[in-house]
Coordinates of C-alpha atoms and ligand atoms in Angstrom, one line a residue:
M1 CA 3.0 -3.2 15.5
T2 CA 0.6 -5.7 15.2
N3 CA -1.1 -6.3 11.6
S4 CA -4.2 -5.0 13.0
E5 CA -2.5 -1.8 14.1
L6 CA -1.1 -1.2 10.6
L7 CA -4.7 -1.7 9.0
E8 CA -5.8 1.0 11.5
Q9 CA -3.0 3.4 10.5
A10 CA -3.9 2.9 6.9
K11 CA -7.5 3.4 7.4
V12 CA -6.3 6.6 9.0
A13 CA -4.2 7.8 6.1
A14 CA -7.2 7.0 3.9
T15 CA -9.3 9.7 5.6
K16 CA -6.6 12.1 3.9
A17 CA -6.9 11.1 0.6
Y18 CA -7.5 13.7 -2.3
A19 CA -10.0 11.8 -4.5
P20 CA -12.6 14.5 -5.7
Y21 CA -13.0 12.6 -8.9
S22 CA -13.4 8.9 -7.9
Q23 CA -14.3 9.5 -4.4
F24 CA -12.4 6.5 -3.6
Q25 CA -10.3 7.1 -0.5
V26 CA -7.3 4.6 -0.3
G27 CA -5.0 4.6 2.8
C28 CA -1.5 2.5 3.1
A29 CA 0.9 1.8 5.8
L30 CA 3.9 -0.1 5.9
L31 CA 6.8 -1.1 8.4
T32 CA 10.2 -1.3 7.1
T33 CA 12.7 -3.5 8.3
A34 CA 14.4 -0.8 10.1
G35 CA 11.1 -0.5 12.3
N36 CA 9.7 2.7 10.9
I37 CA 6.2 3.1 10.0
F38 CA 5.2 5.3 6.9
T39 CA 1.4 6.1 5.7
G40 CA 0.2 7.6 2.6
C41 CA -3.1 8.3 0.9
N42 CA -4.2 8.4 -2.9
V43 CA -3.6 11.6 -4.6
E44 CA -5.9 12.3 -7.8
N45 CA -5.5 14.9 -10.5
A46 CA -7.5 16.5 -13.1
S47 CA -5.4 14.9 -15.6
Y48 CA -6.4 11.6 -14.5
G49 CA -2.9 9.8 -15.4
L50 CA -1.0 11.8 -13.0
T51 CA -2.7 10.3 -10.0
I52 CA -1.0 8.1 -7.7
C53 CA -2.2 5.1 -5.7
A54 CA -1.8 5.2 -1.7
E55 CA 0.7 2.5 -2.1
R56 CA 3.0 4.1 -4.2
N57 CA 2.8 7.2 -2.5
T58 CA 4.0 5.5 0.8
I59 CA 6.6 3.7 -0.5
F60 CA 8.1 6.8 -2.4
H61 CA 7.9 8.5 1.0
A62 CA 9.6 5.5 2.9
V63 CA 12.5 5.9 0.4
A64 CA 12.6 9.5 0.6
N65 CA 13.3 9.2 4.4
E66 CA 15.4 5.8 4.9
G67 CA 17.0 6.0 1.6
S68 CA 17.6 3.4 -1.3
G69 CA 18.0 0.7 1.4
M70 CA 14.5 1.0 2.5
K71 CA 13.1 -2.6 2.9
I72 CA 9.3 -3.4 3.4
A73 CA 8.6 -5.7 6.3
S74 CA 4.7 -5.5 6.0
L75 CA 2.2 -3.4 4.2
A76 CA -1.3 -2.8 5.0
V77 CA -4.1 -1.0 2.4
I78 CA -7.4 0.1 3.0
A79 CA -10.2 1.7 0.9
L80 CA -12.8 3.4 2.8
G81 CA -16.3 1.3 2.0
Q82 CA -14.5 -1.0 -0.4
E83 CA -12.0 -4.1 0.0
F84 CA -9.6 -4.8 -2.4
P85 CA -5.6 -5.9 -2.7
P86 CA -3.1 -3.6 -4.3
C87 CA -3.4 -3.1 -8.1
G88 CA -1.0 -4.3 -10.7
A89 CA 1.2 -1.2 -10.8
C90 CA 1.8 -1.1 -7.1
R91 CA 2.3 -4.9 -6.6
Q92 CA 5.3 -4.3 -9.1
V93 CA 6.5 -1.4 -7.1
I94 CA 5.9 -3.3 -3.7
A95 CA 8.2 -6.0 -5.2
E96 CA 11.1 -3.7 -5.8
F97 CA 11.3 -3.4 -1.9
A98 CA 10.0 -6.4 -0.5
G99 CA 10.9 -9.9 -0.9
P100 CA 8.5 -12.8 -1.9
E101 CA 7.8 -13.5 1.9
V102 CA 6.5 -10.3 2.7
E103 CA 3.0 -10.3 3.5
V104 CA 0.7 -7.4 2.4
W105 CA -2.6 -7.0 4.4
F106 CA -6.0 -5.9 3.4
L107 CA -9.5 -6.5 4.3
R108 CA -11.4 -9.4 2.9
D109 CA -15.1 -9.6 4.4
G110 CA -14.5 -7.4 7.0
K111 CA -11.3 -8.9 8.3
P112 CA -7.9 -8.5 7.9
F113 CA -6.5 -10.9 5.2
S114 CA -3.1 -11.3 3.9
M115 CA -1.1 -12.6 1.0
T116 CA 2.6 -12.7 0.3
M117 CA 4.1 -10.9 -2.5
A118 CA 4.7 -14.3 -4.0
E119 CA 1.1 -14.9 -4.3
L120 CA 0.3 -11.2 -5.2
L121 CA 2.7 -10.8 -8.0
P122 CA 4.5 -14.5 -8.8
A123 CA 6.2 -13.4 -11.8
S124 CA 7.5 -9.7 -10.7
F125 CA 9.7 -8.0 -13.4
R126 CA 13.6 -7.8 -12.2
L127 CA 16.4 -6.4 -13.8
Ligands
LIG1 ZN1 -2.0 1.2 -7.0

């Protein structure tokens, strides 16, 4: 699984987004250390606060399948027609299941670009 393939799967997942309010279609794909790939999209709600981002949707799906030992090996996120890294809430959730060395991929100037979790969230909350 190359990073380009992971980004491609995120792009496919973005086409499934339920985003009637923002029209902001986001997809995520992650590779676990067990070698499985999971994808997800954002799902909005008329009660805006209930909306969930693609990254958290994907991570929760991965945990539901692999169990509490699920660890992220790499993660990619794409928004159709937009370029951005994960939001702050998702960075904290990614950090729960990824070490500081894990690379998070997204597009920058139309090309695959990555940052490590240490770069994205240098002072993550840990209990
Ligand atoms: Zn988010």
